[in-house]
Amino acid sequence: MLFFTQENTRSRKPADALVIPFWQTKDEKIECAHKIDSKLLQRYLTLEDFKAKKGQIHVVFVDDIVEKRAILVGLGKQEECDSEALRMSYSKVILSAISKKHIYLNVLFPKCKKCKPQTVIPACIEGMMLANYLFEYKKPSKDKKLVQKLFLLGISKSYLTKAKEIAKLSESVCFARDLVNSNAEVVNSDYLAKVAKDLGKLPKVKTTILEKAQIKKENMGLFLAVNQGSKFPPYLLIVEYKGNPKSKDVTVLVGKGVTYDTGGLSIKTSTGMVEMKLDMSGAASVLGTIRALCHLKSKRNVIAVVATTDNAIGPNSYRPGDVYTGCNGKTVEVTNTDAEGRLTLADAIAYSCKKLNPTRIINIATLTGSMVIALGEYIAGVMGNDDKLIQKLLNASKTTHERLWALPLPSDYLEDLKSDIADLKNSASRWGSGLKAGLFLKEFVDPKVKWAHIDIAGPAFIPKRMGYVPKGGTGFGVRLLVELIQSL
């Protein structure tokens, strides 16, 4: 989308439609949420089908406006308004525009007694930007075109800068969505290595890629074990954004980069494999976050680390019962090859602690099905060793509405991961398995380093559209992590 700002709504240029917001009053009547021509207002007030319910859209033809069409957007009751409600309502504007082939929109924004303009307008823009996304493996549809231009009416020019920032962030979310939605045969470890290299061409970004021989030299035996059955090489991707070279504060983001998960010899069912291209959603999130921070010219230092491979079946696949040694010297008995993500993450985390001098580490991964059972498809679980870091993540979650729920790491649960022949087992009983996965990762974190683990098994890839969040890959985590990092 391209953004333009115009001070005067009456001198606006023609577009395919004019977007007009409405509130629902206490007696279920409607009132316009923006000051417009009173004759137009009276016409809309008499519509029987439009009640201004939250997210309700009604398109009308109007001869006496330059656009000839108006998209009426219901915002619900003003006293119930918040940023997320505005995002959701204005996302419906874009979905309606796409279905009607409206590619140029003049947009009015609501006046709200409860919320400040600096909250209202960005939320509306963000909802529109994030909804303006399509990904389909089918013939190009003549019926679907993304919105190309938004003319932002009745606002000051200062909001144009904010709109551009939102656009850059939204583009990085869509970048992450594309990585997740693309075929696993395309987005393999070689492809992610190329993505990392391309990011290294951006200002203040440096990419280092460790290949198999270097990974072996670093004693990353857990990561290499997962790769044994694959036809694709393993890579450790290190993408560093240095926004403030004078600062020693460094946030390391470790993303799970399993490009496809068959379960290995502990094979999944065919139904269980259908969506397993999503298993690199954590990698997509951290790479998308680096991209966003660079385009936003952030003053923070951030490193994305991804151990990428697929978990395939072949003559050399790693086997249940075998023992492998991690980067920090701890040995792990493999009891389930479908618990591979924690093995790749463990080595990536241990390597980061040893080599990258992190102030804090946040890993993000589609790690356990039990997290979806516990929290559903739209909320991620977060746990870690530092309450202040967890609280900052929860604050960022509240701002972005990328929802998190804090979970414990009970030390006595670690007993279930003890092995008779190694330091740890990679899986144990199913009960509390999301927490045990977190406890397993904690064994590879330097105790001096602040650490948080985000399990996005639910919200990384959803079964149906939720307003501005599309079905399939969602890009979950990019907005959350950017919000957190910018607040540090």
Short mmCIF file of C-alpha atoms in Angstrom, two decimals:
data_model
loop_
_atom_site.label_atom_id
_atom_site.label_comp_id
_atom_site.label_asym_id
_atom_site.label_seq_id
_atom_site.Cartn_x
_atom_site.Cartn_y
_atom_site.Cartn_z
CA MET A 1 0.00 0.00 0.00
CA LEU A 2 1.00 3.59 -0.59
CA PHE A 3 -0.02 6.18 1.99
CA PHE A 4 -1.07 9.77 1.39
CA THR A 5 -2.38 12.26 3.89
CA GLN A 6 -4.82 15.06 3.14
CA GLU A 7 -5.87 17.68 5.63
CA ASN A 8 -9.22 18.54 4.07
CA THR A 9 -11.75 15.78 3.44
CA ARG A 10 -13.74 17.97 1.05
CA SER A 11 -10.84 18.47 -1.37
CA ARG A 12 -9.99 14.75 -1.52
CA LYS A 13 -9.21 13.03 -4.79
CA PRO A 14 -11.49 10.39 -6.36
CA ALA A 15 -11.07 6.78 -5.20
CA ASP A 16 -12.98 3.52 -5.49
CA ALA A 17 -14.71 4.03 -2.16
CA LEU A 18 -14.91 6.28 0.90
CA VAL A 19 -14.53 4.50 4.26
CA ILE A 20 -16.79 5.97 6.95
CA PRO A 21 -16.75 4.69 10.56
CA PHE A 22 -19.85 4.50 12.78
CA TRP A 23 -20.45 3.88 16.46
CA GLN A 24 -23.38 1.97 17.87
CA THR A 25 -25.22 3.97 20.54
CA LYS A 26 -26.60 2.56 23.78
CA ASP A 27 -30.12 2.40 22.33
CA GLU A 28 -28.69 0.46 19.32
CA LYS A 29 -28.98 3.41 16.96
CA ILE A 30 -25.93 4.57 15.02
CA GLU A 31 -23.88 7.72 14.97
CA CYS A 32 -21.10 8.72 12.63
CA ALA A 33 -17.66 8.47 14.21
CA HIS A 34 -16.32 11.26 12.02
CA LYS A 35 -17.64 14.70 11.13
CA ILE A 36 -18.92 14.54 7.56
CA ASP A 37 -21.59 16.19 5.43
CA SER A 38 -24.89 16.12 7.35
CA LYS A 39 -26.96 15.17 4.28
CA LEU A 40 -24.81 12.06 3.81
CA LEU A 41 -25.11 11.26 7.50
CA GLN A 42 -28.91 11.32 7.37
CA ARG A 43 -28.91 8.88 4.48
CA TYR A 44 -26.80 6.36 6.40
CA LEU A 45 -28.84 6.70 9.57
CA THR A 46 -31.94 5.44 7.77
CA LEU A 47 -30.34 2.17 6.60
CA GLU A 48 -32.17 -0.76 8.08
CA ASP A 49 -29.48 -3.38 7.51
CA PHE A 50 -26.61 -1.44 9.06
CA LYS A 51 -26.51 -1.41 12.87
CA ALA A 52 -22.82 -0.43 13.29
CA LYS A 53 -22.05 -3.64 15.15
CA LYS A 54 -18.36 -4.29 15.72
CA GLY A 55 -16.78 -5.27 12.39
CA GLN A 56 -20.01 -4.90 10.40
CA ILE A 57 -19.47 -3.71 6.82
CA HIS A 58 -22.06 -2.21 4.50
CA VAL A 59 -21.30 -0.90 0.99
CA VAL A 60 -23.63 1.72 -0.48
CA PHE A 61 -23.71 3.65 -3.73
CA VAL A 62 -23.82 7.43 -3.31
CA ASP A 63 -24.15 9.74 -6.29
CA ASP A 64 -23.15 12.97 -4.56
CA ILE A 65 -19.65 12.00 -3.36
CA VAL A 66 -16.56 11.80 -5.57
CA GLU A 67 -16.04 8.10 -4.83
CA LYS A 68 -19.62 7.08 -5.74
CA ARG A 69 -19.36 4.29 -3.17
CA ALA A 70 -19.07 4.32 0.61
CA ILE A 71 -17.87 1.49 2.83
CA LEU A 72 -19.58 1.87 6.17
CA VAL A 73 -17.65 0.21 8.99
CA GLY A 74 -19.26 -0.55 12.32
CA LEU A 75 -17.13 -0.10 15.42
CA GLY A 76 -19.58 -1.27 18.05
CA LYS A 77 -20.13 0.71 21.24
CA GLN A 78 -17.71 3.52 21.90
CA GLU A 79 -17.27 2.65 25.58
CA GLU A 80 -16.07 -0.85 24.57
CA CYS A 81 -13.49 0.43 22.08
CA ASP A 82 -9.84 -0.61 22.28
CA SER A 83 -6.92 -0.98 19.86
CA GLU A 84 -7.69 -4.58 18.97
CA ALA A 85 -11.35 -3.85 18.24
CA LEU A 86 -10.26 -1.07 15.87
CA ARG A 87 -7.71 -3.34 14.15
CA MET A 88 -10.35 -6.01 13.65
CA SER A 89 -13.03 -3.61 12.38
CA TYR A 90 -10.77 -1.83 9.91
CA SER A 91 -9.36 -5.16 8.69
CA LYS A 92 -12.89 -5.94 7.49
CA VAL A 93 -12.71 -2.81 5.32
CA ILE A 94 -9.77 -4.28 3.42
CA LEU A 95 -11.39 -7.72 3.09
CA SER A 96 -14.49 -6.05 1.68
CA ALA A 97 -12.40 -3.92 -0.69
CA ILE A 98 -10.51 -6.99 -1.97
CA SER A 99 -13.78 -8.83 -2.63
CA LYS A 100 -15.21 -5.79 -4.47
CA LYS A 101 -11.96 -5.05 -6.39
CA HIS A 102 -11.60 -1.64 -4.75
CA ILE A 103 -7.89 -0.86 -4.95
CA TYR A 104 -7.96 2.85 -4.01
CA LEU A 105 -9.61 3.91 -0.77
CA ASN A 106 -10.25 7.25 0.88
CA VAL A 107 -10.28 6.52 4.61
CA LEU A 108 -11.86 8.45 7.46
CA PHE A 109 -10.89 7.60 11.04
CA PRO A 110 -13.12 7.59 14.12
CA LYS A 111 -13.19 10.17 16.85
CA CYS A 112 -13.21 8.32 20.15
CA LYS A 113 -13.83 9.77 23.61
CA LYS A 114 -12.26 6.73 25.32
CA CYS A 115 -9.04 6.38 23.25
CA LYS A 116 -6.47 8.97 22.22
CA PRO A 117 -5.91 9.73 18.48
CA GLN A 118 -2.32 8.45 18.74
CA THR A 119 -3.81 5.07 19.68
CA VAL A 120 -6.86 5.05 17.41
CA ILE A 121 -5.34 5.96 14.05
CA PRO A 122 -2.31 3.60 14.18
CA ALA A 123 -4.57 0.69 15.25
CA CYS A 124 -6.88 1.28 12.28
CA ILE A 125 -3.96 1.52 9.85
CA GLU A 126 -2.33 -1.61 11.28
CA GLY A 127 -5.55 -3.59 10.90
CA MET A 128 -5.79 -2.57 7.25
CA MET A 129 -2.14 -3.25 6.45
CA LEU A 130 -2.06 -6.70 8.05
CA ALA A 131 -5.31 -7.73 6.35
CA ASN A 132 -4.00 -6.77 2.90
CA TYR A 133 -2.43 -10.17 2.24
CA LEU A 134 -3.07 -13.08 -0.13
CA PHE A 135 -1.21 -16.37 -0.57
CA GLU A 136 -2.68 -18.97 -2.87
CA TYR A 137 -1.31 -21.88 -4.92
CA LYS A 138 -3.91 -21.57 -7.66
CA LYS A 139 -4.52 -19.67 -10.88
CA PRO A 140 -4.29 -15.90 -10.40
CA SER A 141 -7.82 -14.79 -9.59
CA LYS A 142 -9.29 -11.85 -11.46
CA ASP A 143 -11.67 -11.44 -8.54
CA LYS A 144 -8.97 -10.75 -5.97
CA LYS A 145 -6.63 -7.77 -6.01
CA LEU A 146 -4.87 -6.28 -3.02
CA VAL A 147 -5.58 -2.68 -2.10
CA GLN A 148 -2.86 -0.49 -3.60
CA LYS A 149 -3.43 2.96 -2.14
CA LEU A 150 -4.92 4.38 1.02
CA PHE A 151 -5.64 8.09 1.22
CA LEU A 152 -5.73 8.97 4.91
CA LEU A 153 -8.23 11.78 5.40
CA GLY A 154 -8.72 14.34 8.12
CA ILE A 155 -5.48 13.64 9.98
CA SER A 156 -2.32 15.66 10.48
CA LYS A 157 0.80 14.97 8.43
CA SER A 158 2.60 13.70 11.53
CA TYR A 159 0.64 10.48 11.20
CA LEU A 160 2.16 9.81 7.77
CA THR A 161 5.49 8.88 9.39
CA LYS A 162 3.70 6.51 11.75
CA ALA A 163 1.80 5.00 8.83
CA LYS A 164 5.06 4.31 7.01
CA GLU A 165 6.48 2.60 10.11
CA ILE A 166 3.39 0.42 10.38
CA ALA A 167 3.72 -0.43 6.69
CA LYS A 168 7.33 -1.56 7.16
CA LEU A 169 6.43 -3.71 10.14
CA SER A 170 3.44 -5.22 8.34
CA GLU A 171 5.56 -6.04 5.30
CA SER A 172 7.92 -8.00 7.56
CA VAL A 173 4.98 -9.89 9.05
CA CYS A 174 3.89 -10.79 5.51
CA PHE A 175 7.48 -11.79 4.71
CA ALA A 176 7.30 -14.29 7.59
CA ARG A 177 3.87 -15.49 6.46
CA ASP A 178 5.19 -16.21 2.96
CA LEU A 179 8.06 -18.29 4.33
CA VAL A 180 5.66 -20.42 6.35
CA ASN A 181 3.02 -20.80 3.63
CA SER A 182 5.39 -21.80 0.82
CA ASN A 183 6.00 -25.44 -0.05
CA ALA A 184 8.51 -27.23 2.18
CA GLU A 185 10.31 -28.51 -0.92
CA VAL A 186 10.96 -24.85 -1.79
CA VAL A 187 11.62 -23.45 1.69
CA ASN A 188 14.28 -25.96 2.66
CA SER A 189 17.52 -25.32 4.53
CA ASP A 190 19.24 -24.08 1.37
CA TYR A 191 16.44 -21.59 0.81
CA LEU A 192 16.56 -20.27 4.38
CA ALA A 193 20.32 -19.87 4.04
CA LYS A 194 19.72 -17.74 0.94
CA VAL A 195 17.13 -15.66 2.82
CA ALA A 196 19.67 -15.09 5.58
CA LYS A 197 22.31 -14.06 3.03
CA ASP A 198 19.89 -11.58 1.44
CA LEU A 199 19.13 -10.06 4.84
CA GLY A 200 22.87 -9.60 5.27
CA LYS A 201 22.80 -7.10 2.41
CA LEU A 202 20.59 -4.72 4.42
CA PRO A 203 22.16 -1.76 6.28
CA LYS A 204 23.79 -2.68 9.62
CA VAL A 205 23.05 -6.38 9.08
CA LYS A 206 25.74 -9.06 8.94
CA THR A 207 25.08 -12.71 8.15
CA THR A 208 27.30 -15.64 9.13
CA ILE A 209 26.43 -19.15 8.03
CA LEU A 210 27.97 -22.26 9.59
CA GLU A 211 27.93 -25.29 7.31
CA LYS A 212 28.06 -28.94 8.32
CA ALA A 213 31.82 -29.19 8.92
CA GLN A 214 31.77 -26.04 11.08
CA ILE A 215 28.69 -27.24 12.95
CA LYS A 216 30.48 -30.51 13.67
CA LYS A 217 33.53 -28.59 14.86
CA GLU A 218 31.29 -26.76 17.35
CA ASN A 219 30.17 -30.16 18.72
CA MET A 220 26.51 -29.58 17.90
CA GLY A 221 25.71 -33.29 17.94
CA LEU A 222 22.00 -32.87 18.73
CA PHE A 223 21.40 -30.65 15.71
CA LEU A 224 23.41 -32.95 13.44
CA ALA A 225 21.49 -36.00 14.68
CA VAL A 226 18.20 -34.51 13.46
CA ASN A 227 19.77 -33.81 10.06
CA GLN A 228 21.04 -37.37 9.51
CA GLY A 229 18.02 -38.50 7.47
CA SER A 230 17.84 -35.40 5.29
CA LYS A 231 18.90 -34.88 1.68
CA PHE A 232 19.42 -31.19 2.51
CA PRO A 233 22.49 -29.88 4.38
CA PRO A 234 22.21 -28.35 7.85
CA TYR A 235 23.06 -24.70 8.43
CA LEU A 236 23.41 -22.55 11.50
CA LEU A 237 22.24 -19.10 10.40
CA ILE A 238 23.45 -16.09 12.41
CA VAL A 239 21.95 -12.79 11.29
CA GLU A 240 23.15 -9.83 13.32
CA TYR A 241 21.59 -6.37 13.31
CA LYS A 242 23.75 -3.78 15.06
CA GLY A 243 21.61 -0.71 15.62
CA ASN A 244 23.80 0.63 18.42
CA PRO A 245 27.46 -0.43 18.09
CA LYS A 246 28.39 1.43 21.30
CA SER A 247 26.04 -0.67 23.43
CA LYS A 248 26.93 -4.09 24.82
CA ASP A 249 23.27 -4.98 25.27
CA VAL A 250 22.46 -7.83 22.87
CA THR A 251 19.19 -9.71 22.41
CA VAL A 252 19.55 -13.11 20.76
CA LEU A 253 16.44 -14.53 19.09
CA VAL A 254 16.62 -18.28 18.47
CA GLY A 255 14.00 -19.56 16.02
CA LYS A 256 13.16 -23.18 15.33
CA GLY A 257 14.05 -23.85 11.70
CA VAL A 258 12.76 -27.37 10.98
CA THR A 259 11.56 -26.88 7.42
CA TYR A 260 9.46 -30.06 7.42
CA ASP A 261 8.77 -32.58 10.15
CA THR A 262 7.85 -36.17 9.32
CA GLY A 263 8.48 -37.16 12.91
CA GLY A 264 11.53 -39.15 11.80
CA LEU A 265 11.46 -42.86 12.65
CA SER A 266 8.88 -42.02 15.34
CA ILE A 267 6.76 -41.18 12.34
CA LYS A 268 3.71 -38.95 12.40
CA THR A 269 0.38 -39.98 10.90
CA SER A 270 -0.33 -38.67 7.40
CA THR A 271 -2.87 -36.26 8.91
CA GLY A 272 -0.25 -35.10 11.39
CA MET A 273 2.18 -34.30 8.55
CA VAL A 274 -0.14 -32.21 6.39
CA GLU A 275 0.74 -28.85 7.94
CA MET A 276 4.31 -29.66 8.99
CA LYS A 277 5.81 -27.05 6.67
CA LEU A 278 4.82 -24.76 9.55
CA ASP A 279 7.61 -26.15 11.74
CA MET A 280 9.97 -23.36 10.72
CA SER A 281 7.57 -20.63 11.88
CA GLY A 282 9.96 -19.67 14.67
CA ALA A 283 12.73 -19.13 12.13
CA ALA A 284 10.37 -17.04 9.97
CA SER A 285 9.51 -14.91 13.01
CA VAL A 286 13.09 -14.13 14.04
CA LEU A 287 14.21 -13.43 10.45
CA GLY A 288 11.14 -11.24 9.95
CA THR A 289 11.99 -9.41 13.18
CA ILE A 290 15.51 -8.62 11.98
CA ARG A 291 14.09 -7.35 8.69
CA ALA A 292 11.58 -5.14 10.50
CA LEU A 293 14.13 -3.70 12.95
CA CYS A 294 16.44 -2.82 10.08
CA HIS A 295 13.73 -1.04 8.09
CA LEU A 296 12.58 0.77 11.24
CA LYS A 297 16.19 1.85 11.91
CA SER A 298 16.03 0.51 15.44
CA LYS A 299 18.74 1.52 17.93
CA ARG A 300 18.94 -1.98 19.42
CA ASN A 301 21.41 -4.82 18.87
CA VAL A 302 19.72 -8.08 17.91
CA ILE A 303 20.99 -11.42 16.60
CA ALA A 304 18.74 -14.04 15.00
CA VAL A 305 20.02 -17.61 15.25
CA VAL A 306 18.44 -20.48 13.33
CA ALA A 307 19.56 -24.12 13.24
CA THR A 308 17.86 -25.25 10.04
CA THR A 309 17.21 -28.73 8.67
CA ASP A 310 14.20 -30.92 8.02
CA ASN A 311 13.37 -34.01 10.07
CA ALA A 312 13.26 -36.63 7.34
CA ILE A 313 13.32 -40.43 7.15
CA GLY A 314 16.23 -42.11 5.40
CA PRO A 315 18.83 -44.86 5.77
CA ASN A 316 20.87 -42.63 8.08
CA SER A 317 18.02 -41.29 10.24
CA TYR A 318 18.75 -40.94 13.91
CA ARG A 319 17.17 -43.63 16.03
CA PRO A 320 15.25 -43.90 19.30
CA GLY A 321 17.57 -45.27 21.95
CA ASP A 322 20.74 -43.65 20.63
CA VAL A 323 22.67 -41.06 22.66
CA TYR A 324 24.04 -37.81 21.25
CA THR A 325 26.15 -35.02 22.74
CA GLY A 326 25.15 -31.37 22.67
CA CYS A 327 27.18 -28.23 22.16
CA ASN A 328 27.51 -27.71 25.94
CA GLY A 329 28.71 -31.29 26.54
CA LYS A 330 25.43 -32.67 27.88
CA THR A 331 24.38 -36.06 26.56
CA VAL A 332 20.83 -36.82 25.44
CA GLU A 333 19.13 -40.18 25.00
CA VAL A 334 16.69 -39.94 22.10
CA THR A 335 13.43 -41.58 23.13
CA ASN A 336 11.31 -39.92 20.44
CA THR A 337 12.62 -38.65 17.10
CA ASP A 338 9.47 -36.51 16.79
CA ALA A 339 10.79 -34.38 19.66
CA GLU A 340 13.45 -33.02 17.32
CA GLY A 341 12.82 -29.29 17.65
CA ARG A 342 14.18 -29.12 21.18
CA LEU A 343 17.38 -30.83 19.99
CA THR A 344 18.07 -28.24 17.30
CA LEU A 345 17.10 -25.41 19.65
CA ALA A 346 19.24 -26.78 22.48
CA ASP A 347 22.40 -26.63 20.39
CA ALA A 348 21.49 -23.20 18.98
CA ILE A 349 20.88 -21.84 22.48
CA ALA A 350 24.08 -23.37 23.92
CA TYR A 351 26.09 -22.01 20.97
CA SER A 352 24.57 -18.54 21.47
CA CYS A 353 25.50 -18.56 25.16
CA LYS A 354 29.08 -19.56 24.39
CA LYS A 355 29.79 -17.42 21.34
CA LEU A 356 27.46 -14.43 21.09
CA ASN A 357 27.69 -12.83 24.57
CA PRO A 358 23.91 -12.34 24.91
CA THR A 359 22.24 -10.12 27.48
CA ARG A 360 19.10 -12.15 26.97
CA ILE A 361 17.93 -15.02 24.79
CA ILE A 362 14.39 -15.50 23.55
CA ASN A 363 13.62 -18.64 21.63
CA ILE A 364 10.42 -19.03 19.65
CA ALA A 365 9.22 -22.34 18.28
CA THR A 366 6.31 -24.52 17.25
CA LEU A 367 7.43 -26.99 19.88
CA THR A 368 4.65 -29.03 21.47
CA GLY A 369 1.10 -30.09 20.62
CA SER A 370 0.31 -29.98 24.32
CA MET A 371 0.57 -26.17 24.18
CA VAL A 372 -2.33 -26.12 21.70
CA ILE A 373 -4.33 -28.42 23.98
CA ALA A 374 -3.66 -26.16 26.95
CA LEU A 375 -4.12 -22.72 25.35
CA GLY A 376 -5.93 -23.31 22.07
CA GLU A 377 -4.98 -22.20 18.59
CA TYR A 378 -4.61 -18.47 19.19
CA ILE A 379 -2.48 -18.11 22.33
CA ALA A 380 1.21 -18.95 22.81
CA GLY A 381 2.79 -20.13 26.04
CA VAL A 382 5.80 -18.35 27.53
CA MET A 383 8.16 -19.52 30.27
CA GLY A 384 11.72 -18.77 31.30
CA ASN A 385 14.24 -18.04 34.04
CA ASP A 386 13.66 -14.29 34.49
CA ASP A 387 10.35 -12.89 35.72
CA LYS A 388 11.12 -9.35 34.52
CA LEU A 389 11.77 -10.55 30.96
CA ILE A 390 8.57 -12.60 31.03
CA GLN A 391 6.62 -9.55 32.22
CA LYS A 392 8.08 -7.40 29.43
CA LEU A 393 6.96 -10.03 26.92
CA LEU A 394 3.48 -10.03 28.45
CA ASN A 395 3.39 -6.22 28.17
CA ALA A 396 4.39 -6.43 24.51
CA SER A 397 1.72 -9.08 24.04
CA LYS A 398 -0.93 -6.77 25.46
CA THR A 399 0.11 -3.96 23.10
CA THR A 400 0.22 -6.07 19.94
CA HIS A 401 -2.52 -8.57 20.85
CA GLU A 402 -0.18 -11.41 19.89
CA ARG A 403 -1.36 -13.22 22.96
CA LEU A 404 0.88 -14.95 25.50
CA TRP A 405 0.15 -16.85 28.68
CA ALA A 406 2.86 -17.28 31.31
CA LEU A 407 3.53 -20.87 32.40
CA PRO A 408 5.74 -22.34 35.13
CA LEU A 409 8.89 -24.43 34.89
CA PRO A 410 8.48 -26.77 37.91
CA SER A 411 11.91 -28.14 38.79
CA ASP A 412 10.50 -31.47 39.99
CA TYR A 413 9.16 -32.16 36.48
CA LEU A 414 12.78 -32.42 35.34
CA GLU A 415 12.93 -35.82 37.05
CA ASP A 416 10.84 -37.21 34.21
CA LEU A 417 13.57 -36.23 31.73
CA LYS A 418 16.39 -38.05 33.53
CA SER A 419 17.97 -40.98 31.70
CA ASP A 420 19.77 -44.05 33.01
CA ILE A 421 22.41 -43.82 30.27
CA ALA A 422 22.68 -40.07 29.54
CA ASP A 423 22.23 -36.69 31.22
CA LEU A 424 18.74 -36.25 29.75
CA LYS A 425 16.03 -37.87 27.65
CA ASN A 426 14.57 -35.75 24.87
CA SER A 427 11.00 -36.67 25.79
CA ALA A 428 9.05 -38.29 28.58
CA SER A 429 5.40 -38.83 29.49
CA ARG A 430 2.80 -36.74 27.69
CA TRP A 431 1.57 -35.07 30.87
CA GLY A 432 2.85 -31.52 31.07
CA SER A 433 4.99 -32.13 28.00
CA GLY A 434 4.99 -28.43 27.04
CA LEU A 435 6.55 -27.56 30.40
CA LYS A 436 9.02 -30.44 30.16
CA ALA A 437 10.12 -29.21 26.73
CA GLY A 438 10.85 -25.84 28.35
CA LEU A 439 12.76 -27.53 31.17
CA PHE A 440 14.79 -29.47 28.61
CA LEU A 441 15.80 -26.23 26.85
CA LYS A 442 16.67 -24.60 30.16
CA GLU A 443 19.40 -27.23 30.62
CA PHE A 444 21.24 -25.63 27.68
CA VAL A 445 20.95 -22.02 28.88
CA ASP A 446 23.82 -20.36 30.76
CA PRO A 447 22.24 -19.51 34.17
CA LYS A 448 23.77 -16.03 33.93
CA VAL A 449 21.76 -15.28 30.77
CA LYS A 450 18.15 -14.09 30.94
CA TRP A 451 16.05 -16.48 28.89
CA ALA A 452 12.48 -16.93 27.70
CA HIS A 453 10.90 -19.69 25.65
CA ILE A 454 7.78 -18.98 23.54
CA ASP A 455 5.86 -21.99 22.24
CA ILE A 456 3.81 -20.85 19.24
CA ALA A 457 2.48 -24.28 18.23
CA GLY A 458 -1.05 -22.85 18.18
CA PRO A 459 -0.99 -19.33 16.71
CA ALA A 460 1.78 -19.87 14.13
CA PHE A 461 -0.62 -21.53 11.68
CA ILE A 462 -4.36 -21.17 12.19
CA PRO A 463 -7.34 -23.03 10.65
CA LYS A 464 -9.46 -20.00 9.75
CA ARG A 465 -9.09 -16.27 9.24
CA MET A 466 -9.39 -14.05 12.31
CA GLY A 467 -9.85 -10.52 10.97
CA TYR A 468 -6.42 -9.23 9.95
CA VAL A 469 -4.80 -12.63 10.66
CA PRO A 470 -5.11 -14.95 7.64
CA LYS A 471 -5.73 -18.66 7.60
CA GLY A 472 -2.43 -20.59 7.49
CA GLY A 473 0.86 -18.93 8.33
CA THR A 474 0.25 -15.89 10.52
CA GLY A 475 3.70 -14.35 11.03
CA PHE A 476 3.04 -14.57 14.77
CA GLY A 477 5.90 -13.22 16.85
CA VAL A 478 7.25 -10.51 14.54
CA ARG A 479 5.13 -7.70 15.99
CA LEU A 480 5.53 -9.08 19.51
CA LEU A 481 9.32 -9.27 19.33
CA VAL A 482 9.69 -5.88 17.64
CA GLU A 483 7.51 -4.29 20.36
CA LEU A 484 9.56 -5.96 23.08
CA ILE A 485 12.95 -5.04 21.62
CA GLN A 486 11.99 -1.43 20.98
CA SER A 487 10.87 -1.16 24.62
CA LEU A 488 14.17 -2.38 26.09
#
